[in-house]
Tab-separated table of C-alpha atoms and ligand atoms in Angstrom:
chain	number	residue	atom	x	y	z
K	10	UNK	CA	17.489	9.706	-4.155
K	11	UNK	CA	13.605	9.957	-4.300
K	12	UNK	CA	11.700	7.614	-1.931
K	13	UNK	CA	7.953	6.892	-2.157
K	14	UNK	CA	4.746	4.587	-3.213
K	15	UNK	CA	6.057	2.439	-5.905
K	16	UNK	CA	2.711	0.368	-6.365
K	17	UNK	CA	-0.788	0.524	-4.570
K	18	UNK	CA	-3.541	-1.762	-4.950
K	19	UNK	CA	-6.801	-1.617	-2.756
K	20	UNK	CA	-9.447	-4.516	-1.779
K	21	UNK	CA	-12.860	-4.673	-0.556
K	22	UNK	CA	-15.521	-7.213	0.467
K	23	UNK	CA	-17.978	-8.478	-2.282
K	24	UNK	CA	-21.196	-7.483	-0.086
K	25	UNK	CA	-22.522	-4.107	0.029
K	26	UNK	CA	-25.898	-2.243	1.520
K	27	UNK	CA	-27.418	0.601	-0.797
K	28	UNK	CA	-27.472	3.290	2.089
K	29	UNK	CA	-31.254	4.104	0.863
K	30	UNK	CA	-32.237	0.482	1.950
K	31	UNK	CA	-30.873	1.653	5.655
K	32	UNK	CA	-32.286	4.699	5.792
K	33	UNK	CA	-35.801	2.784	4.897
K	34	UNK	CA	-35.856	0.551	7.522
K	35	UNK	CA	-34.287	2.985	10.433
K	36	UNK	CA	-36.217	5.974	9.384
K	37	UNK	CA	-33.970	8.324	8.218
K	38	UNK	CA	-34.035	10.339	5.206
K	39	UNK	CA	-32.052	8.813	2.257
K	40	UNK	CA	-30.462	12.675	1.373
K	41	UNK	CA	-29.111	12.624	5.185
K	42	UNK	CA	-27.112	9.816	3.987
K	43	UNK	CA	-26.355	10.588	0.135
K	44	UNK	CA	-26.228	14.796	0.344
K	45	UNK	CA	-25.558	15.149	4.111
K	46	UNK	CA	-22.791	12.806	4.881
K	47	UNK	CA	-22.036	12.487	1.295
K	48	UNK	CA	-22.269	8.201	1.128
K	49	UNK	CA	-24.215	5.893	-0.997
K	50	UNK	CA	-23.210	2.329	-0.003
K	51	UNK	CA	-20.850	0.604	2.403
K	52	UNK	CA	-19.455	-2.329	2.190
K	53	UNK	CA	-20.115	-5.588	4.482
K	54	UNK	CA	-17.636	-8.264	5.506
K	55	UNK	CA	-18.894	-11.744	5.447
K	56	UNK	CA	-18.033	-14.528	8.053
K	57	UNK	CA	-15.023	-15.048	6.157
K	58	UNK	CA	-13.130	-11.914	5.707
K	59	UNK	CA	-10.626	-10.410	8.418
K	60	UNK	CA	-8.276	-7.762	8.115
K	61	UNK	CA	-5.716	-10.329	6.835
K	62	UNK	CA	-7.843	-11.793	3.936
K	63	UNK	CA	-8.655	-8.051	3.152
K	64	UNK	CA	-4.462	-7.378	3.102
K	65	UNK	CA	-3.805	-10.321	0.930
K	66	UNK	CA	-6.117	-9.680	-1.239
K	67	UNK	CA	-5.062	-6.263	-1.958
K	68	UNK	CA	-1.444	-7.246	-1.994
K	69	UNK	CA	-2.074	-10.053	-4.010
K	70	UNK	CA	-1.715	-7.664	-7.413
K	71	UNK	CA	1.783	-6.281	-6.330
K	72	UNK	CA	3.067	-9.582	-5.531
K	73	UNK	CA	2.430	-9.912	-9.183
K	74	UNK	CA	3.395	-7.316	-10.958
K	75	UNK	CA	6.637	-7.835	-9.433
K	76	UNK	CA	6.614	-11.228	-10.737
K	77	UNK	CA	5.372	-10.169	-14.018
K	78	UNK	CA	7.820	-7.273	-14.606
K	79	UNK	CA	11.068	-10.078	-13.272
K	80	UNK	CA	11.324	-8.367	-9.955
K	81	UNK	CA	11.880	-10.701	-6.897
K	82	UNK	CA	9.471	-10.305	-4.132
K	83	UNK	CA	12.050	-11.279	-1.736
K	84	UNK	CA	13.050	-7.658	-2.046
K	85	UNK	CA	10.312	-7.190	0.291
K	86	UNK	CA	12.127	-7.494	3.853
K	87	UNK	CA	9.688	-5.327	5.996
K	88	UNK	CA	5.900	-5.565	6.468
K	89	UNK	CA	4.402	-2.661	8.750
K	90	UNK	CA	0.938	-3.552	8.985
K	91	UNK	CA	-1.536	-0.849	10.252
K	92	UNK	CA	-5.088	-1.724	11.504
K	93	UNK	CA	-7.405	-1.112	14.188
K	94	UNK	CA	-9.250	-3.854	13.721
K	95	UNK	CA	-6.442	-6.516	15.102
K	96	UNK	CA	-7.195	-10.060	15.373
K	97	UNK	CA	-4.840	-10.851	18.214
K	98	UNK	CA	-3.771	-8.672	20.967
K	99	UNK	CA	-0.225	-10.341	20.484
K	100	UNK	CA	0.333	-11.799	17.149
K	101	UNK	CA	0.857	-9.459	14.268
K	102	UNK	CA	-1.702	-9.699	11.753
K	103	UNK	CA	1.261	-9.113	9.047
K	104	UNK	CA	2.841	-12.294	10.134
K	105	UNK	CA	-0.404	-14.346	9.162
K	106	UNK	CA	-0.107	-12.323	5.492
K	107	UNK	CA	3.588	-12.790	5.071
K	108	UNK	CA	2.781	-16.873	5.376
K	109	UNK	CA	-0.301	-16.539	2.603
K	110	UNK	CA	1.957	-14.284	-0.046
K	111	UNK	CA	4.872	-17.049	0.539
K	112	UNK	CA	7.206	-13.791	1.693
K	113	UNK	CA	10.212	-15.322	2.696
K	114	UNK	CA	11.891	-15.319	6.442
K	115	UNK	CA	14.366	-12.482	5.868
K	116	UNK	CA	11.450	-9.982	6.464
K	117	UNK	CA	10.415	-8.054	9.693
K	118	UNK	CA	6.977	-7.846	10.329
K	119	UNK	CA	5.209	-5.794	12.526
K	120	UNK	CA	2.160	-4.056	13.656
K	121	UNK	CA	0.738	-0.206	14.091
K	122	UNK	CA	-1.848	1.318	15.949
K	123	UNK	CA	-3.678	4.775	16.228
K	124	UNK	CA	-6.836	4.994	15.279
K	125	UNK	CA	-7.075	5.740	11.678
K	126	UNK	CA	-4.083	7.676	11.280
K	127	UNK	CA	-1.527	4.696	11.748
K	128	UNK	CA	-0.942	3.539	7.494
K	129	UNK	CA	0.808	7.127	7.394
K	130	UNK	CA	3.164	6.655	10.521
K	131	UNK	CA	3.536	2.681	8.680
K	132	UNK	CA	4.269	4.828	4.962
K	133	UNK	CA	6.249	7.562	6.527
K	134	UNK	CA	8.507	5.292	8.829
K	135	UNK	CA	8.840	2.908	5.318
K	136	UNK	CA	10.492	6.151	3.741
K	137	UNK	CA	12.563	6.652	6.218
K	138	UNK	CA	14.140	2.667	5.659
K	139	UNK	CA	14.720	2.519	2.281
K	140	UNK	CA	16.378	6.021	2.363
K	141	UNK	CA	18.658	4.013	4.590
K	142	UNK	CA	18.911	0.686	2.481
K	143	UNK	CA	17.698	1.529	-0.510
K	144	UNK	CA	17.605	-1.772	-2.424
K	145	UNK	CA	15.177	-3.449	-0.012
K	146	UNK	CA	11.266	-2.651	-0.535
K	147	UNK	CA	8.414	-2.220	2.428
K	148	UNK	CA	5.162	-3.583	1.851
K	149	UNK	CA	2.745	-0.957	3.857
K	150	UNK	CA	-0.495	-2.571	4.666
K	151	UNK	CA	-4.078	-0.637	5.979
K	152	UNK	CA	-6.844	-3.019	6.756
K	153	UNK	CA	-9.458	-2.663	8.777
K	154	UNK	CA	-13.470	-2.865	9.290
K	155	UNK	CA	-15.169	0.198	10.552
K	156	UNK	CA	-17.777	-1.120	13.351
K	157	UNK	CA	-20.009	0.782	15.010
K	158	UNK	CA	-23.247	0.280	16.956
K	159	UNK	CA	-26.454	-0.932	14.823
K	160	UNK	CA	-28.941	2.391	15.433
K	161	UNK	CA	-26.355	4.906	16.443
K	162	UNK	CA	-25.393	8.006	14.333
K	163	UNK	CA	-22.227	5.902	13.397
K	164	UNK	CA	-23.996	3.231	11.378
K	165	UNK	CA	-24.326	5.051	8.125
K	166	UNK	CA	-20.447	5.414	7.987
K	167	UNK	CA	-19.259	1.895	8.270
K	168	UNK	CA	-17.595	0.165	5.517
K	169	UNK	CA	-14.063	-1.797	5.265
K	170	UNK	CA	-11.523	-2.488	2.742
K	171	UNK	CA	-7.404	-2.780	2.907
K	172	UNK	CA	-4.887	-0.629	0.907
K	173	UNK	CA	-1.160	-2.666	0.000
K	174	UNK	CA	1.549	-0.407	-0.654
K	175	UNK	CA	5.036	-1.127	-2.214
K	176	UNK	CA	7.726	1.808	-0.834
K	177	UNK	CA	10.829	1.787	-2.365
K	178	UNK	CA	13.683	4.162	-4.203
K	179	UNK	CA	13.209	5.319	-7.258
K	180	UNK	CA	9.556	5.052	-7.081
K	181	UNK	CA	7.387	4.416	-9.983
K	182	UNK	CA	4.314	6.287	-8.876
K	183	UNK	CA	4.763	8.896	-5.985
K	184	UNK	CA	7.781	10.715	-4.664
K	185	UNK	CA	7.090	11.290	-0.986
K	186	UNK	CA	8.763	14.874	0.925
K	187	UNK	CA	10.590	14.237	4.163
K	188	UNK	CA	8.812	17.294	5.052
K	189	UNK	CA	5.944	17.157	7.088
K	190	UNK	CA	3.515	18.992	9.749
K	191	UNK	CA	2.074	17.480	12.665
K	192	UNK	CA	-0.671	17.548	15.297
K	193	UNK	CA	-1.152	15.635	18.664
K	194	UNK	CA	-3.592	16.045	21.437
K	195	UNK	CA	-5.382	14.139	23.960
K	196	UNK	CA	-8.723	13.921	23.185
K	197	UNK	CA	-11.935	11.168	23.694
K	198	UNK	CA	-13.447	11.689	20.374
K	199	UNK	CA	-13.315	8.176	19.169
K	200	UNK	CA	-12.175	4.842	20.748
K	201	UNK	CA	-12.669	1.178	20.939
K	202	UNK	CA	-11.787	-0.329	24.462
K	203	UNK	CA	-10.070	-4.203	24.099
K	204	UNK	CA	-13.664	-5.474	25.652
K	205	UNK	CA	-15.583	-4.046	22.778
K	206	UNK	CA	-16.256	-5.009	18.889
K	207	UNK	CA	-17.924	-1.734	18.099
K	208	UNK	CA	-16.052	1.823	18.540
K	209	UNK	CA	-17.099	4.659	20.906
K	210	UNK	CA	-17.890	7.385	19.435
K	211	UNK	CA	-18.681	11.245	20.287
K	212	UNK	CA	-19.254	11.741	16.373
K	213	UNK	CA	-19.973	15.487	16.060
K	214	UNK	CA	-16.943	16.598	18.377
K	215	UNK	CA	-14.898	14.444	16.656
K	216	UNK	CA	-15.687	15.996	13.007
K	217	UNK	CA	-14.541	19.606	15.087
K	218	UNK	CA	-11.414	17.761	16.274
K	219	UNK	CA	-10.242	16.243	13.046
K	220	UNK	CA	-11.083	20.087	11.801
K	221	UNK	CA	-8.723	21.360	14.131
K	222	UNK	CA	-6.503	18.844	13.661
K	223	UNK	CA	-5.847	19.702	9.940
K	224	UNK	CA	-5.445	23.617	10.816
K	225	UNK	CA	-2.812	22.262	13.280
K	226	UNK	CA	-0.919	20.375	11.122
K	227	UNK	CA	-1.319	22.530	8.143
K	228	UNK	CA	0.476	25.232	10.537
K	229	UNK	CA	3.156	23.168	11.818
K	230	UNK	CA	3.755	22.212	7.576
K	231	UNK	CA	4.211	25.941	7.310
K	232	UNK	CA	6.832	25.805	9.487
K	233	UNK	CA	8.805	23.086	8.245
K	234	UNK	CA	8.326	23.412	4.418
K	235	UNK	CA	8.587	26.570	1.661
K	236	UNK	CA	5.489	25.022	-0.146
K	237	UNK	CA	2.127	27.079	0.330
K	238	UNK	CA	-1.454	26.209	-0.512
K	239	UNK	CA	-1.165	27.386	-4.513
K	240	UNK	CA	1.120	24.889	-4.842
K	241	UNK	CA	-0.850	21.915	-4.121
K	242	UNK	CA	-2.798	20.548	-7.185
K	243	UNK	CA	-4.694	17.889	-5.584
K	244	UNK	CA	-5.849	17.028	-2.148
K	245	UNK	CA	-6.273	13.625	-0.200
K	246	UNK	CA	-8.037	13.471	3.511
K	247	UNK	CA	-9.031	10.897	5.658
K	248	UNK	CA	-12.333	9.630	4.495
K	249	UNK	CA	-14.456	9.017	7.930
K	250	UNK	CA	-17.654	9.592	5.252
K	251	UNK	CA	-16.842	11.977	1.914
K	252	UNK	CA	-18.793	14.932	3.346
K	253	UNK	CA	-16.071	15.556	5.844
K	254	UNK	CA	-13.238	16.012	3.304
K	255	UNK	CA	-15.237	18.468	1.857
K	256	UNK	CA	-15.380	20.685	5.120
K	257	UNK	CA	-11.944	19.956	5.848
K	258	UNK	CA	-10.514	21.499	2.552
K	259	UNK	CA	-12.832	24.445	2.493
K	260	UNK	CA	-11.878	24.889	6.410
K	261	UNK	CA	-7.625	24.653	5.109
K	262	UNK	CA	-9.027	27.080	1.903
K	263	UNK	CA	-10.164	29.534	4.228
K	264	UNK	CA	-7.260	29.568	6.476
K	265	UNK	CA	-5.162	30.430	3.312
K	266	UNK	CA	-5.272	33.472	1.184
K	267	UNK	CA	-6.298	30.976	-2.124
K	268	UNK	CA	-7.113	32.518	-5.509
K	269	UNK	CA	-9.732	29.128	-6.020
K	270	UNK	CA	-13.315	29.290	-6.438
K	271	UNK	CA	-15.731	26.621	-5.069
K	272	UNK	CA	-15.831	24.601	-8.683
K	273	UNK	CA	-12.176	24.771	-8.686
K	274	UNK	CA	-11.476	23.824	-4.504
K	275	UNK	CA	-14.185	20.869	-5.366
K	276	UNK	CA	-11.893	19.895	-8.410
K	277	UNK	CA	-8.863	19.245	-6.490
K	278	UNK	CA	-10.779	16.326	-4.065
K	279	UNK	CA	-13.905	15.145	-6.191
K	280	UNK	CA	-11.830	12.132	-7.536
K	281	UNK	CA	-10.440	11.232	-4.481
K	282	UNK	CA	-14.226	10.917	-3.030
K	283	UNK	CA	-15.775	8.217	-5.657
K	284	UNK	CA	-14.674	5.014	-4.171
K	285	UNK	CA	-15.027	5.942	-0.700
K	286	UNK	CA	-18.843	6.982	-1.089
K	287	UNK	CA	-19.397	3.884	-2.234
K	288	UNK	CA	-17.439	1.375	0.290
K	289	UNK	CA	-17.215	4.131	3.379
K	290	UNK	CA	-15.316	4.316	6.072
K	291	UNK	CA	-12.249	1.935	6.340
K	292	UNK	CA	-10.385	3.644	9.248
K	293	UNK	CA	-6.529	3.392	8.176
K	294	UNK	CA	-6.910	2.611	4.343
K	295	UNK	CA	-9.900	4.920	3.859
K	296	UNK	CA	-7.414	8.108	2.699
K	297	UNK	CA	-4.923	5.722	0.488
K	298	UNK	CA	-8.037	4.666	-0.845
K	299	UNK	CA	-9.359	7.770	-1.442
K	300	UNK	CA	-5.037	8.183	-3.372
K	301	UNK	CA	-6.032	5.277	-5.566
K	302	UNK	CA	-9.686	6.759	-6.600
K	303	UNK	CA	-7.930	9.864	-7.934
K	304	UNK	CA	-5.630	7.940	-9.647
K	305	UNK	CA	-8.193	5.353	-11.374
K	306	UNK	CA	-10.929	8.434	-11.858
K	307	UNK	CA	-8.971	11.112	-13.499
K	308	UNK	CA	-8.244	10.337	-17.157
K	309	UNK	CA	-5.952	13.495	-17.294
K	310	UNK	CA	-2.548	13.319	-16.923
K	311	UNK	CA	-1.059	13.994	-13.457
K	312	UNK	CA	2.571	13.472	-13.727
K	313	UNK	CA	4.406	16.221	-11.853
K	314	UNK	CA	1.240	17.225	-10.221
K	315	UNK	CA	1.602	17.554	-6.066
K	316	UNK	CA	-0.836	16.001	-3.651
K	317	UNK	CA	-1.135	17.154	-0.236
K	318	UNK	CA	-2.274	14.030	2.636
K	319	UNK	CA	-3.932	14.930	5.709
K	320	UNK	CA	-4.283	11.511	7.553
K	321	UNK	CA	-6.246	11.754	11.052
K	322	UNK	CA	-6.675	9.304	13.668
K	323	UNK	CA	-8.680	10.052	16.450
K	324	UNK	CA	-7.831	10.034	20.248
K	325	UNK	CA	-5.908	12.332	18.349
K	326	UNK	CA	-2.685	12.131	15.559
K	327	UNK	CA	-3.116	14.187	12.296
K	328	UNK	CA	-0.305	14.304	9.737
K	329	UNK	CA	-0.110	16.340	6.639
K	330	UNK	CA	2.073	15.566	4.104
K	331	UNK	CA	3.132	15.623	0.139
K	332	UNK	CA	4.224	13.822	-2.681
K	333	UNK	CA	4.529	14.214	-6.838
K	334	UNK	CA	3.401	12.192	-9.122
K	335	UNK	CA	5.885	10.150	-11.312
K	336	UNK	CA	6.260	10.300	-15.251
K	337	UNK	CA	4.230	7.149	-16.188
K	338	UNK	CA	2.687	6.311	-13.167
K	339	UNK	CA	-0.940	5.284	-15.188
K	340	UNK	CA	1.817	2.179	-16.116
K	341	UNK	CA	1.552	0.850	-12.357
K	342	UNK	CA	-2.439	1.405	-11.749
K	343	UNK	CA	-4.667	-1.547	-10.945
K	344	UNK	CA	-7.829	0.737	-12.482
K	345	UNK	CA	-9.159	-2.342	-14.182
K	346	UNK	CA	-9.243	-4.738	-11.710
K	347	UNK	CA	-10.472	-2.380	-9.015
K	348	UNK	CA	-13.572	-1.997	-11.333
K	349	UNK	CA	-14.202	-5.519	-11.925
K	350	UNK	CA	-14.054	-5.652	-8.126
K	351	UNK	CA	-16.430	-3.270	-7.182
K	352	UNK	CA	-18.896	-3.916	-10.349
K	353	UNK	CA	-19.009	-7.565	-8.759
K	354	UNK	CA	-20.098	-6.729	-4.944
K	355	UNK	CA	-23.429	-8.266	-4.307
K	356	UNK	CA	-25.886	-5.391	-2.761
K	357	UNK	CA	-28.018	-6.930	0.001
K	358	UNK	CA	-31.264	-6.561	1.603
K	359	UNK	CA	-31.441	-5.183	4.974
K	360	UNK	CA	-32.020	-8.672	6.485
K	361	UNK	CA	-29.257	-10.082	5.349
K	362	UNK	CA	-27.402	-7.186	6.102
K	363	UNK	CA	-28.745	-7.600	9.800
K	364	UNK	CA	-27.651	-11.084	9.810
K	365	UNK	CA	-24.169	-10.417	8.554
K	366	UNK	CA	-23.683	-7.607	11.212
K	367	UNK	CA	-24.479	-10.505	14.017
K	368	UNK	CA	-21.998	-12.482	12.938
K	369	UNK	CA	-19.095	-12.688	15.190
K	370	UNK	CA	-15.784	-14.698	15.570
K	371	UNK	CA	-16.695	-17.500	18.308
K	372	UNK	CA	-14.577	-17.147	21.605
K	373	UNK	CA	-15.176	-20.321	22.658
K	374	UNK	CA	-12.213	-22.309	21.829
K	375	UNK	CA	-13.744	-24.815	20.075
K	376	UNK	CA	-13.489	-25.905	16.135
K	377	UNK	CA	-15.632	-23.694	14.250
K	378	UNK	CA	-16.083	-23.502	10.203
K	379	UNK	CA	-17.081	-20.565	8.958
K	380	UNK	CA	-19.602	-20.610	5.539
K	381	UNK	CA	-17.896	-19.042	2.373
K	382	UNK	CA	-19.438	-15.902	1.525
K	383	UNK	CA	-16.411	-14.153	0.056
K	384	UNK	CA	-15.184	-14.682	-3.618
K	385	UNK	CA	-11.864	-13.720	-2.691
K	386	UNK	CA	-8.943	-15.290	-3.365
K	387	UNK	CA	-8.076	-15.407	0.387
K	388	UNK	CA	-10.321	-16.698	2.964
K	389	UNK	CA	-10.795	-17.210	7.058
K	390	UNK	CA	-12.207	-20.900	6.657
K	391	UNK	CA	-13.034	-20.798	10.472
K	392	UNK	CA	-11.617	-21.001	13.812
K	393	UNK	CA	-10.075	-23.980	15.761
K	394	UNK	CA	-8.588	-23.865	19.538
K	395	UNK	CA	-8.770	-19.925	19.382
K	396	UNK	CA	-6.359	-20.045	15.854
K	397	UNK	CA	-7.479	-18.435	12.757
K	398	UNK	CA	-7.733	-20.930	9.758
K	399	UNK	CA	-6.404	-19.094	6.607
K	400	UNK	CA	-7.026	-20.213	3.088
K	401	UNK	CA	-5.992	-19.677	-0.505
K	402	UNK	CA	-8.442	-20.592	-2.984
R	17	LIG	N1	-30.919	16.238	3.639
R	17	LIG	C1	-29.679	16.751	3.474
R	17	LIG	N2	-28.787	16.885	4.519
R	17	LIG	C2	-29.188	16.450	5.720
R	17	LIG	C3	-30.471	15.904	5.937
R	17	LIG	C4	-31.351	15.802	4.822
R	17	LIG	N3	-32.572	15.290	4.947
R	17	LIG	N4	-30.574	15.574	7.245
R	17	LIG	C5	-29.396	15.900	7.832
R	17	LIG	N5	-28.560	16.436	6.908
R	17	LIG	C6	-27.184	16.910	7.088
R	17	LIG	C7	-26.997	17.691	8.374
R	17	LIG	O1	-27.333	19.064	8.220
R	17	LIG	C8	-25.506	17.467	8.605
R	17	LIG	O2	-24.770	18.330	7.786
R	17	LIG	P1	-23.661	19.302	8.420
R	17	LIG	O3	-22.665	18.381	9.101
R	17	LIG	O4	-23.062	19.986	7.236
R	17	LIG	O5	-24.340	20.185	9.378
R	17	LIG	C9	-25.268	16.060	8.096
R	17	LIG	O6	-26.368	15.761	7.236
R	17	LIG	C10	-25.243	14.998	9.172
R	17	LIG	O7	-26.396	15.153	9.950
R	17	LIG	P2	-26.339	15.047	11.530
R	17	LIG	O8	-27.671	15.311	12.083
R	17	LIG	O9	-25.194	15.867	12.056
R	17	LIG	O10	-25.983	13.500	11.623
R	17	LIG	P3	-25.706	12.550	12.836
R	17	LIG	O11	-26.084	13.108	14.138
R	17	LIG	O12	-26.330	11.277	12.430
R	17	LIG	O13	-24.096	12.416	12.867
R	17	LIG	C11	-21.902	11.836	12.190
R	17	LIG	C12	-23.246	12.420	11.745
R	17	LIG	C13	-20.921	11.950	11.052
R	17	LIG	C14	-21.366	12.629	13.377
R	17	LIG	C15	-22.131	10.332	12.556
R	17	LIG	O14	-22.407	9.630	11.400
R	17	LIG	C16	-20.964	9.695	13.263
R	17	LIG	O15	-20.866	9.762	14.489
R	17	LIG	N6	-20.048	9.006	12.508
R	17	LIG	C17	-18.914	8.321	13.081
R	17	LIG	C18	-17.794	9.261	13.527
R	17	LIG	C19	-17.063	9.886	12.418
R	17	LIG	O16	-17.112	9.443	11.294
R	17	LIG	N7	-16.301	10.957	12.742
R	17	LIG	C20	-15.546	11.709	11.768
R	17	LIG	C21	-14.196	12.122	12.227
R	17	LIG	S1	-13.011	10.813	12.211
């Protein structure tokens, strides 16, 4: 019985900064940005976004299209939310989600963490369920804000957004292999300790370790699967900045004795680079999104075509992985409304960017409300006695 992605939908915020207006004002050179780390905006949370508005927001179109096609919801009775932004050092953020889609109580909820790598351990471990029960459906969640310091080398490659998955048999848009190779080592190449809002970063060691990383993986693959590198047709990486896919596929080309040119090794990722240059980095939904920007960008037909993942998370996990792509999939894309979406985002100014960076959750325990900035249809409304204050609109 195939197992896999069954639906995928994918949010962002409605503010972005035109990476040229950064590299005015901190004196960089706009091509460092657009040619040498391949970006050209990023998008910017407002006061009342979270990783839990950004979920519900992008699960908000499944919900749906279940509804719309006469399938129940309730069929969803796991939510394995993955984030390294969390809100709450105990509280899953899922839990807080599964209230604002009106999920009901027969549903396990939890949360996953490592680094960016922890939506694939959330997709893979979803497989894995319904291959055991294969009538219920897991709603796979990757959310989070990529923070770091204003100044630092980091700056240019922050962004945010959430990816919301539906796993389940019979899939209607990717069949997932149980095959897969892996990579884990010990490394300080990216972190963010509990006492910090911005990450840690050694940024240039840590593109050589997610290099490594794939190589790794890619071995261990070898190992566990008959497939070789001709008989991939598309590739999908994690999407730090859109640059470093780039080097990671001609580093796995190299590796393998391919029969590809450059036009033809660019062809298999190109698609899966549009939407990230233009939101960045979102940690664990940055390489799903980078799925769902193939999908939306490539008018051809891709049924029966293989993709190969490689999801990395520093500190360090790296996974790579397949899966096909299902006879009428283009029936369960969201290509539409992902435009509207991103045609809507309002660029700002690098003041106002400045002033949305400072903006941070108070910790004071008192009763905060929080301006609306977002046109979402899911909103943090403020904070009151250290609980978040969800909204529908
Ligand atoms: N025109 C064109 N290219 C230019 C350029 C210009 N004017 N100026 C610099 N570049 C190129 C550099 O040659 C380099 O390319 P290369 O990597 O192929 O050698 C690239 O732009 C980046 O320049 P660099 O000087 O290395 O940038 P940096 O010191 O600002 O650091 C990162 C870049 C990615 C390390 C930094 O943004 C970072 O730390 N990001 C966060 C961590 C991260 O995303 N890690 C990835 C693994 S998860």
């Amino acid at each position: 019985m195939p197992v896999g992605i069954d639906d995928i939908s994918f949010y962002t915020t409605n503010f972005s900064l035109d990476l040229q207006e950064l590299a005015a004002n901190n004196g960089s050179d706009a091509a460092k940005y657009t040619v040498g780390i391949g970006q050209e905006r990023m998008s910017v949370p407002g006061a009342d976004e979270d990783v839990v508005t950004m979920a519900a927001n992008a699960s908000m179109a499944l919900i749906d299209g279940m509804s719309a096609r006469g399938e129940d919801p309730q069929a969803i009775t796991t939510i394995l939310f993955a984030t390294e932004t969390g809100i709450d050092q105990s509280k899953a953020a899922g839990v807080y989600l599964h209230s604002l889609l009106k999920l009901g109580p027969r549903c396990r909820v939890v949360e996953l963490k490592q680094a960016c790598y922890s939506a694939t351990a959330a997709l893979l471990l979803a497989t894995a369920w319904v291959a055991r029960k294969p009538k219920e459906k897991v709603l796979v969640i990757a959310s989070d804000i990529a923070r770091y310091e204003r100044q630092s080398p980091g700056e240019a490659t922050q962004g945010c957004g959430a990816v919301a998955m539906i796993v389940s048999a019979n899939p209607r848009l990717i069949e997932l292999d149980p095959e897969t190779g892996i990579h884990t080592e010990d490394v300080m190449d990216f972190w963010r300790p509990n006492y910090r809002s911005t990450a840690l970063v050694d940024g240039k060691y840590s593109t050589k370790v997610y290099l490594r990383s794939v190589r790794a993986a890619w071995q261990d693959f070898q190992h566990q699967s008959d497939l070789t590198f001709g008989d991939f047709d598309y590739f999908c990486y994690h999407l730090p900045f859109s640059r470093m896919a780039q080097k990671a596929h001609n580093h796995l080309a190299n590796g393998n004795a391919h029969k590809l040119n450059a036009k033809a090794l660019d062809q298999q990722i190109s698609a899966s680079l549009m939407y990230n240059r233009i939101t960045g980095n979102s940690y664990t939904a940055a390489m799903y999104i980078g799925l769902v920007s193939l999908l939306d960008n490539t008018s051809a037909d891709l049924a029966g075509k293989r993709i190969g993942f490689f999801s990395y998370g520093s500190g360090s996990v790296g996974e790579f992985f397949t899966g096909t792509l299902v006879k009428g999939y283009q029936n369960m894309l969201h290509q539409q409304a992902h435009q509207t979406m991103l045609d809507a985002r309002q660029p700002l100014n690098y003041a106002d960017y400045q002033k949305m960076y400072a903006f941070e959750v108070p910790t004071d325990g008192g009763d905060h409300v929080f301006e609306q900035q977002t046109n979402g249809k899911f909103r943090l409304t403020g904070i009151s006695q250290h609980k978040r204050l969800y909204q529908v609109r």
